[in-house]
Tab-separated table of C-alpha atoms and ligand atoms in Angstrom:
chain	number	residue	atom	x	y	z
A	7	MET	CA	-121.520	142.808	-30.642
A	8	ASN	CA	-124.937	143.360	-29.263
A	9	LEU	CA	-126.331	146.460	-27.771
A	10	ARG	CA	-125.869	145.370	-24.210
A	11	ASP	CA	-122.118	144.598	-24.751
A	12	ALA	CA	-121.663	147.894	-26.478
A	13	LEU	CA	-123.151	149.547	-23.347
A	14	LYS	CA	-121.102	147.915	-20.771
A	15	ILE	CA	-120.471	151.029	-18.730
A	16	ARG	CA	-120.226	151.024	-14.969
A	17	ALA	CA	-123.381	152.111	-13.214
A	18	SER	CA	-121.384	154.793	-11.415
A	19	GLU	CA	-120.505	156.377	-14.615
A	20	VAL	CA	-124.173	156.792	-15.484
A	21	THR	CA	-125.342	159.221	-12.835
A	22	ASP	CA	-128.020	161.127	-14.633
A	23	GLU	CA	-129.688	161.854	-17.902
A	24	THR	CA	-126.977	164.300	-18.871
A	25	VAL	CA	-124.361	161.700	-19.036
A	26	TYR	CA	-126.805	159.331	-20.556
A	27	ARG	CA	-127.674	161.751	-23.295
A	28	ASP	CA	-124.119	161.543	-24.712
A	29	ARG	CA	-124.340	157.922	-24.975
A	30	ARG	CA	-127.432	158.061	-26.858
A	31	ARG	CA	-125.408	158.943	-29.958
A	32	LEU	CA	-123.724	155.501	-29.535
A	33	LEU	CA	-127.011	153.853	-29.081
A	34	ALA	CA	-128.545	155.512	-32.137
A	35	VAL	CA	-125.589	154.062	-34.227
A	36	PHE	CA	-126.219	150.558	-32.936
A	37	ALA	CA	-129.969	150.846	-33.216
A	38	SER	CA	-129.666	151.694	-36.936
A	39	LEU	CA	-127.615	148.689	-37.705
A	40	PRO	CA	-129.948	145.673	-37.487
A	41	ALA	CA	-133.127	145.549	-39.423
A	42	LEU	CA	-135.895	146.342	-37.249
A	43	SER	CA	-137.868	143.498	-38.530
A	44	LEU	CA	-141.137	145.552	-38.609
A	45	ALA	CA	-142.513	144.408	-41.897
A	46	GLY	CA	-143.046	140.951	-40.490
A	47	CYS	CA	-144.875	142.027	-37.370
A	48	ALA	CA	-148.197	141.401	-38.803
A	49	ASP	CA	-147.364	137.838	-40.090
A	50	ALA	CA	-148.570	135.806	-37.169
A	51	GLU	CA	-152.029	137.461	-37.192
A	52	PRO	CA	-152.868	139.730	-40.013
A	53	PRO	CA	-155.315	142.356	-39.024
A	54	PRO	CA	-158.726	142.269	-40.683
A	55	ALA	CA	-158.761	143.716	-44.237
A	56	SER	CA	-160.657	146.748	-43.135
A	57	ARG	CA	-157.706	147.848	-41.019
A	58	THR	CA	-154.808	149.658	-42.573
A	59	PRO	CA	-151.677	148.150	-41.063
A	60	VAL	CA	-149.064	150.536	-39.806
A	61	THR	CA	-146.127	150.961	-42.269
A	62	PRO	CA	-142.526	150.435	-40.765
A	63	ALA	CA	-141.902	154.251	-41.477
A	64	GLN	CA	-144.900	155.221	-39.550
A	65	ALA	CA	-144.167	152.914	-36.688
A	66	ARG	CA	-140.580	154.093	-36.403
A	67	ALA	CA	-141.793	157.705	-36.123
A	68	GLY	CA	-143.211	156.698	-32.804
A	69	PHE	CA	-140.046	155.060	-31.595
A	70	SER	CA	-138.455	158.253	-30.065
A	71	THR	CA	-139.448	161.641	-28.999
A	72	ASP	CA	-137.668	165.094	-28.601
A	73	GLU	CA	-139.485	165.780	-25.411
A	74	ALA	CA	-137.575	166.293	-22.134
A	75	LEU	CA	-136.780	162.915	-20.529
A	76	THR	CA	-137.919	162.227	-17.073
A	77	ARG	CA	-134.905	162.110	-14.679
A	78	TYR	CA	-133.506	158.754	-13.896
A	79	GLU	CA	-134.125	159.434	-10.178
A	80	ASP	CA	-137.746	160.145	-10.745
A	81	VAL	CA	-138.340	157.233	-12.994
A	82	THR	CA	-137.007	154.941	-10.354
A	83	THR	CA	-138.433	156.468	-7.249
A	84	TYR	CA	-141.859	157.442	-8.304
A	85	ASN	CA	-143.531	154.072	-9.110
A	86	ASN	CA	-146.672	152.091	-9.117
A	87	PHE	CA	-145.984	148.530	-8.289
A	88	TYR	CA	-148.703	147.505	-5.752
A	89	GLU	CA	-146.934	144.198	-4.902
A	90	PHE	CA	-144.509	146.411	-3.042
A	91	GLY	CA	-146.968	148.788	-1.525
A	92	THR	CA	-149.299	151.405	-2.773
A	93	GLY	CA	-147.183	154.469	-2.001
A	94	LYS	CA	-145.142	155.975	-4.874
A	95	GLN	CA	-141.919	155.519	-2.903
A	96	ASP	CA	-142.693	152.087	-1.593
A	97	PRO	CA	-141.380	150.080	-4.665
A	98	SER	CA	-137.976	151.761	-4.724
A	99	ARG	CA	-137.613	150.968	-1.077
A	100	ALA	CA	-139.135	147.557	-0.832
A	101	ALA	CA	-138.430	145.953	-4.164
A	102	LYS	CA	-134.763	145.239	-3.528
A	103	THR	CA	-135.992	141.790	-2.221
A	104	LEU	CA	-137.247	140.814	-5.707
A	105	ARG	CA	-134.862	138.170	-6.975
A	106	THR	CA	-134.702	138.703	-10.778
A	107	SER	CA	-132.194	135.945	-11.630
A	108	PRO	CA	-132.680	133.112	-12.562
A	109	TRP	CA	-136.081	134.079	-14.056
A	110	THR	CA	-138.370	131.906	-15.978
A	111	VAL	CA	-141.352	132.607	-18.163
A	112	GLU	CA	-144.090	130.162	-18.739
A	113	VAL	CA	-145.591	130.337	-22.281
A	114	ALA	CA	-148.960	128.646	-22.650
A	115	GLY	CA	-152.336	128.461	-24.472
A	116	GLU	CA	-152.923	128.683	-28.269
A	117	CYS	CA	-149.611	128.230	-29.674
A	118	ALA	CA	-147.497	125.488	-31.252
A	119	ARG	CA	-144.569	125.728	-28.819
A	120	PRO	CA	-145.788	126.251	-25.250
A	121	GLY	CA	-143.307	125.685	-22.430
A	122	ARG	CA	-141.184	127.120	-19.627
A	123	ILE	CA	-138.342	129.125	-20.834
A	124	ALA	CA	-135.363	130.888	-19.197
A	125	LEU	CA	-135.364	134.598	-19.720
A	126	GLU	CA	-132.056	134.424	-21.570
A	127	ASP	CA	-133.511	132.036	-24.110
A	128	LEU	CA	-136.769	134.007	-24.350
A	129	LEU	CA	-134.836	136.994	-25.466
A	130	ARG	CA	-132.162	135.021	-27.598
A	131	GLY	CA	-132.297	136.037	-31.204
A	132	ALA	CA	-134.278	139.193	-30.644
A	133	THR	CA	-132.375	142.453	-31.342
A	134	GLU	CA	-132.158	144.751	-28.431
A	135	GLU	CA	-133.313	148.266	-29.146
A	136	GLU	CA	-133.852	151.556	-27.405
A	137	ARG	CA	-137.355	153.131	-27.377
A	138	THR	CA	-138.168	156.531	-25.778
A	139	TYR	CA	-141.829	156.559	-25.011
A	140	ARG	CA	-144.208	158.631	-23.157
A	141	LEU	CA	-145.846	156.778	-20.196
A	142	ARG	CA	-149.308	158.113	-19.234
A	143	CYS	CA	-150.717	156.814	-15.917
A	144	VAL	CA	-154.472	156.717	-15.584
A	145	GLU	CA	-153.979	158.866	-12.323
A	146	GLY	CA	-153.033	161.783	-14.445
A	147	TRP	CA	-149.252	161.953	-14.426
A	148	SER	CA	-146.813	161.037	-17.173
A	149	MET	CA	-143.024	160.555	-17.790
A	150	VAL	CA	-140.681	160.145	-20.917
A	151	ILE	CA	-138.608	157.070	-20.494
A	152	PRO	CA	-135.859	155.701	-22.536
A	153	TRP	CA	-136.381	151.896	-22.450
A	154	LEU	CA	-134.039	149.248	-23.559
A	155	GLY	CA	-135.670	145.888	-24.700
A	156	VAL	CA	-137.138	144.021	-27.586
A	157	PRO	CA	-140.447	144.255	-29.641
A	158	LEU	CA	-143.054	141.957	-28.184
A	159	ALA	CA	-144.031	140.641	-31.562
A	160	ASP	CA	-140.538	139.266	-32.137
A	161	VAL	CA	-140.704	137.230	-28.936
A	162	LEU	CA	-144.388	136.070	-29.410
A	163	LYS	CA	-143.895	134.874	-32.911
A	164	ARG	CA	-141.345	132.370	-31.890
A	165	PHE	CA	-144.071	130.387	-29.986
A	166	GLU	CA	-146.168	130.267	-33.147
A	167	PRO	CA	-149.505	131.321	-31.937
A	168	THR	CA	-152.472	129.516	-33.653
A	169	ALA	CA	-155.436	130.967	-35.450
A	170	ASN	CA	-157.346	130.589	-32.172
A	171	ALA	CA	-155.008	133.016	-30.493
A	172	LYS	CA	-157.088	136.109	-30.304
A	173	PHE	CA	-155.755	137.578	-27.112
A	174	VAL	CA	-152.520	137.487	-25.071
A	175	ALA	CA	-152.621	137.350	-21.250
A	176	PHE	CA	-149.690	138.317	-19.008
A	177	THR	CA	-149.129	137.450	-15.365
A	178	THR	CA	-146.831	138.982	-12.851
A	179	LEU	CA	-144.884	137.024	-10.253
A	180	ALA	CA	-146.946	136.680	-6.956
A	181	ASP	CA	-144.433	135.571	-4.234
A	182	ARG	CA	-145.422	136.719	-0.649
A	183	ASP	CA	-141.805	136.121	0.531
A	184	GLN	CA	-140.496	138.685	-1.972
A	185	MET	CA	-143.463	140.989	-2.267
A	186	PRO	CA	-144.740	142.503	0.944
A	187	GLY	CA	-147.576	144.175	-0.822
A	188	LEU	CA	-149.287	140.938	-1.478
A	189	ARG	CA	-150.483	140.815	2.034
A	190	VAL	CA	-152.746	143.658	1.306
A	191	ARG	CA	-155.878	142.737	-0.725
A	192	SER	CA	-155.614	145.861	-2.824
A	193	ILE	CA	-156.037	143.838	-6.040
A	194	ASN	CA	-156.765	140.083	-6.634
A	195	TRP	CA	-153.251	138.754	-7.012
A	196	PRO	CA	-151.490	137.873	-9.103
A	197	TYR	CA	-151.511	141.077	-11.172
A	198	ARG	CA	-152.768	140.250	-14.735
A	199	GLU	CA	-152.998	142.264	-18.000
A	200	GLY	CA	-153.914	141.431	-21.553
A	201	LEU	CA	-153.948	142.668	-25.134
A	202	ARG	CA	-155.807	141.656	-28.210
A	203	ILE	CA	-153.384	139.710	-30.462
A	204	ASP	CA	-153.155	142.487	-33.120
A	205	GLU	CA	-152.476	145.041	-30.342
A	206	ALA	CA	-149.748	142.762	-28.938
A	207	MET	CA	-148.147	142.296	-32.369
A	208	HIS	CA	-147.964	146.056	-32.931
A	209	PRO	CA	-144.374	147.282	-33.529
A	210	LEU	CA	-144.827	149.867	-30.839
A	211	VAL	CA	-145.370	147.276	-28.037
A	212	PHE	CA	-142.142	146.687	-26.191
A	213	LEU	CA	-140.777	144.101	-23.676
A	214	ALA	CA	-138.399	146.279	-21.646
A	215	THR	CA	-135.388	144.721	-19.853
A	216	GLY	CA	-133.722	148.118	-19.096
A	217	LEU	CA	-134.011	151.846	-19.045
A	218	TYR	CA	-131.442	154.589	-19.461
A	219	GLY	CA	-129.033	151.975	-20.927
A	220	LYS	CA	-129.012	150.019	-17.600
A	221	PRO	CA	-130.690	146.935	-16.484
A	222	LEU	CA	-134.225	147.504	-15.355
A	223	PRO	CA	-134.430	148.250	-11.551
A	224	GLN	CA	-136.780	146.014	-9.628
A	225	GLN	CA	-139.195	148.763	-8.974
A	226	ASN	CA	-139.657	149.282	-12.704
A	227	GLY	CA	-140.591	145.788	-13.142
A	228	ALA	CA	-137.351	143.782	-13.601
A	229	PRO	CA	-136.319	141.607	-15.275
A	230	LEU	CA	-139.047	141.863	-17.880
A	231	ARG	CA	-142.048	144.272	-18.200
A	232	LEU	CA	-144.447	145.194	-20.917
A	233	VAL	CA	-144.558	148.747	-22.308
A	234	VAL	CA	-147.636	149.697	-24.373
A	235	PRO	CA	-147.274	153.430	-24.820
A	236	TRP	CA	-150.767	154.388	-26.183
A	237	LYS	CA	-152.517	152.766	-23.244
A	238	TYR	CA	-152.858	153.816	-19.549
A	239	GLY	CA	-149.755	152.744	-17.554
A	240	PHE	CA	-151.478	149.971	-15.768
A	241	LYS	CA	-151.619	147.914	-18.981
A	242	SER	CA	-147.726	147.899	-18.892
A	243	ILE	CA	-147.479	144.957	-16.554
A	244	LYS	CA	-144.317	144.343	-14.565
A	245	SER	CA	-142.016	141.375	-13.723
A	246	ILE	CA	-143.794	138.910	-16.075
A	247	VAL	CA	-143.762	135.172	-15.331
A	248	ARG	CA	-146.411	133.962	-17.643
A	249	ILE	CA	-147.682	134.602	-21.275
A	250	GLU	CA	-150.779	132.860	-22.448
A	251	PHE	CA	-152.416	132.986	-25.858
A	252	THR	CA	-156.032	132.802	-25.360
A	253	GLU	CA	-159.162	132.646	-27.516
A	254	ARG	CA	-161.382	134.666	-25.056
A	255	MET	CA	-160.536	138.112	-23.646
A	256	PRO	CA	-158.575	137.391	-20.517
A	257	PRO	CA	-159.578	138.767	-17.091
A	258	THR	CA	-157.274	141.569	-16.004
A	259	ALA	CA	-156.439	142.855	-12.441
A	260	TRP	CA	-157.745	146.398	-12.568
A	261	ASN	CA	-160.750	145.571	-14.676
A	262	ASP	CA	-161.696	142.798	-12.145
A	263	LEU	CA	-161.493	145.281	-9.479
A	264	GLN	CA	-163.335	148.347	-10.967
A	265	PRO	CA	-164.818	147.473	-14.353
A	266	ARG	CA	-166.398	150.798	-14.600
A	267	GLU	CA	-163.174	152.704	-14.076
A	268	TYR	CA	-160.649	150.495	-15.882
A	269	GLY	CA	-161.571	148.981	-19.197
A	270	PHE	CA	-159.819	146.249	-20.904
A	271	PHE	CA	-158.648	148.503	-23.783
A	272	SER	CA	-157.905	151.545	-21.675
A	273	ASN	CA	-156.392	153.527	-24.618
A	274	VAL	CA	-155.350	157.057	-23.542
A	275	ASN	CA	-158.255	159.258	-24.476
A	276	PRO	CA	-158.523	162.924	-23.141
A	277	ASP	CA	-162.234	162.945	-24.146
A	278	VAL	CA	-163.372	160.095	-21.931
A	279	ASP	CA	-163.138	161.101	-18.295
A	280	HIS	CA	-162.306	158.652	-15.592
A	281	PRO	CA	-165.537	158.392	-13.404
A	282	ARG	CA	-163.690	160.193	-10.621
A	283	TRP	CA	-161.560	162.715	-12.579
A	284	SER	CA	-160.899	164.371	-15.962
A	285	GLN	CA	-158.266	162.819	-18.221
A	286	LYS	CA	-157.891	166.079	-20.313
A	287	THR	CA	-154.540	167.040	-18.851
A	288	GLU	CA	-151.597	165.413	-17.095
A	289	ARG	CA	-148.746	166.300	-14.875
A	290	ARG	CA	-145.514	165.757	-16.973
A	291	ILE	CA	-142.807	164.734	-14.630
A	292	ALA	CA	-139.755	166.109	-16.371
A	293	GLY	CA	-137.204	167.607	-14.028
A	294	ASP	CA	-134.374	170.096	-14.986
A	295	GLY	CA	-132.011	168.483	-12.595
A	296	ALA	CA	-132.233	171.166	-9.876
A	297	GLY	CA	-134.772	169.601	-7.734
A	298	ARG	CA	-136.940	166.504	-7.498
A	299	LEU	CA	-140.084	166.776	-9.378
A	300	PHE	CA	-141.085	169.577	-11.803
A	301	PRO	CA	-144.545	168.766	-12.574
A	302	GLN	CA	-146.014	170.706	-15.594
A	303	ARG	CA	-149.581	170.344	-16.548
A	304	ILE	CA	-149.984	169.595	-20.243
A	305	GLN	CA	-152.814	168.532	-22.539
A	306	THR	CA	-153.300	164.762	-22.801
A	307	ARG	CA	-153.255	163.509	-26.394
A	308	MET	CA	-155.465	160.940	-28.048
A	309	PHE	CA	-153.719	157.550	-27.752
A	310	ASN	CA	-151.028	159.379	-25.861
A	311	GLY	CA	-149.741	161.000	-29.024
A	312	TYR	CA	-149.499	157.637	-30.984
A	313	ALA	CA	-152.751	158.010	-32.925
A	314	ASP	CA	-150.813	157.793	-36.332
A	315	GLN	CA	-149.499	154.596	-35.371
A	316	VAL	CA	-152.505	152.857	-33.599
A	317	ALA	CA	-155.679	154.416	-34.459
A	318	SER	CA	-156.294	151.969	-37.290
A	319	LEU	CA	-156.424	149.163	-34.770
A	320	TYR	CA	-159.759	150.505	-33.482
A	321	SER	CA	-161.523	151.484	-36.668
A	322	GLY	CA	-165.211	150.731	-36.144
A	323	MET	CA	-164.935	150.682	-32.421
A	324	ASP	CA	-166.699	153.209	-30.272
A	325	LEU	CA	-163.830	154.537	-28.326
A	326	LYS	CA	-166.113	156.040	-25.719
A	327	ARG	CA	-167.861	152.863	-25.013
A	328	TRP	CA	-164.579	150.750	-25.060
A	329	TYR	CA	-162.780	152.851	-22.396
B	412	LIG	N1	-147.335	143.963	-11.587
B	412	LIG	C1	-147.647	145.199	-11.711
B	412	LIG	N2	-147.476	145.871	-12.858
B	412	LIG	C2	-147.684	147.235	-12.870
B	412	LIG	C3	-148.270	147.912	-11.798
B	412	LIG	C4	-148.446	147.138	-10.675
B	412	LIG	O1	-148.902	147.618	-9.539
B	412	LIG	N3	-148.188	145.856	-10.512
B	412	LIG	N4	-148.601	149.331	-11.840
B	412	LIG	C5	-148.995	149.749	-13.220
B	412	LIG	C6	-149.140	151.236	-13.303
B	412	LIG	S1	-150.593	151.790	-12.589
B	412	LIG	C7	-148.219	152.005	-13.944
B	412	LIG	S2	-148.653	153.665	-14.106
B	412	LIG	C8	-146.900	151.513	-14.401
B	412	LIG	C9	-145.852	152.301	-13.678
B	412	LIG	O2	-144.591	151.955	-14.238
B	412	LIG	P1	-143.302	152.642	-13.622
B	412	LIG	O3	-143.280	152.434	-12.118
B	412	LIG	O4	-142.129	151.787	-14.197
B	412	LIG	O5	-143.249	154.035	-13.993
B	412	LIG	O6	-146.652	150.117	-14.039
B	412	LIG	C10	-147.847	149.382	-14.228
B	412	LIG	N5	-147.590	147.989	-14.067
B	413	LIG	MO1	-150.876	153.865	-13.428
């Protein structure tokens, strides 16, 4: 039985994170069963010898957190998904028109097995897990979200990236009929993001297909979105239709628009201000259930609190320069 079958609970039963919390015990049991296949993560592209690869135990320490979860209602109604409008409430109102099934992903570029693949086939063989991660938006707010999904590395390795695959580029669907926001030239559509290959293969990087034990709502990037917890939220690209292995650093949507404000790396860093605001603190959106948002200002942490896991990826890099 896979995790999803184990979790076949009617949506009506899962009303808030309190009910959900009880089910986490069940999830924990299932999550502990299969091998997390962390050790093999670096196989496809070993990091340079100067970098100390993260150990499976170190990586696992980043897979969950005791911090208060952001309420389901807030995770699903306070969103950035410009394809559906630039307002925080726009995606939850407008994204119902996004057809998430059938869904096909094109895999291209520097790999032995390129092609178009149905989402079910893309995920076949990968073990579904739960990861509770902090999400820190470059705008200065953050959430704690329990995602359901698979490690990106497990999916990428099946396409056998070649030695020329130095980066991975991701593209979001751009369909004017389904995405009213595309009529606004806020960014150069389609939305694109990218990672260096060793970042992409890092065990923390996740392809989410659900949250709170339920299928991903459209506004959160259904049916498949990236989650890179140590980088600003805009790197976590939604509703992915294309994955390309590239030799050159790929162009990315926010960087194209404002290179001075949004770097390719965009690792969370409280010591490097955004040109228009400080990044030292963030509004943590973690409600107690009595009202909508209960924003608390907290200190932002280096690499969003994942420095133990990821700092070694950037040894030798000037993190101020590479914002
Ligand atoms: N395709 C696409 N992906 C996107 C965005 C977007 O506008 N379009 N917004 C990004 C930003 S700025 C953030 S903070 C996160 C927000 O994810 P959430 O709405 O699930 O919290 O999605 C990111 N992924
Ligand atoms: Mo963001």
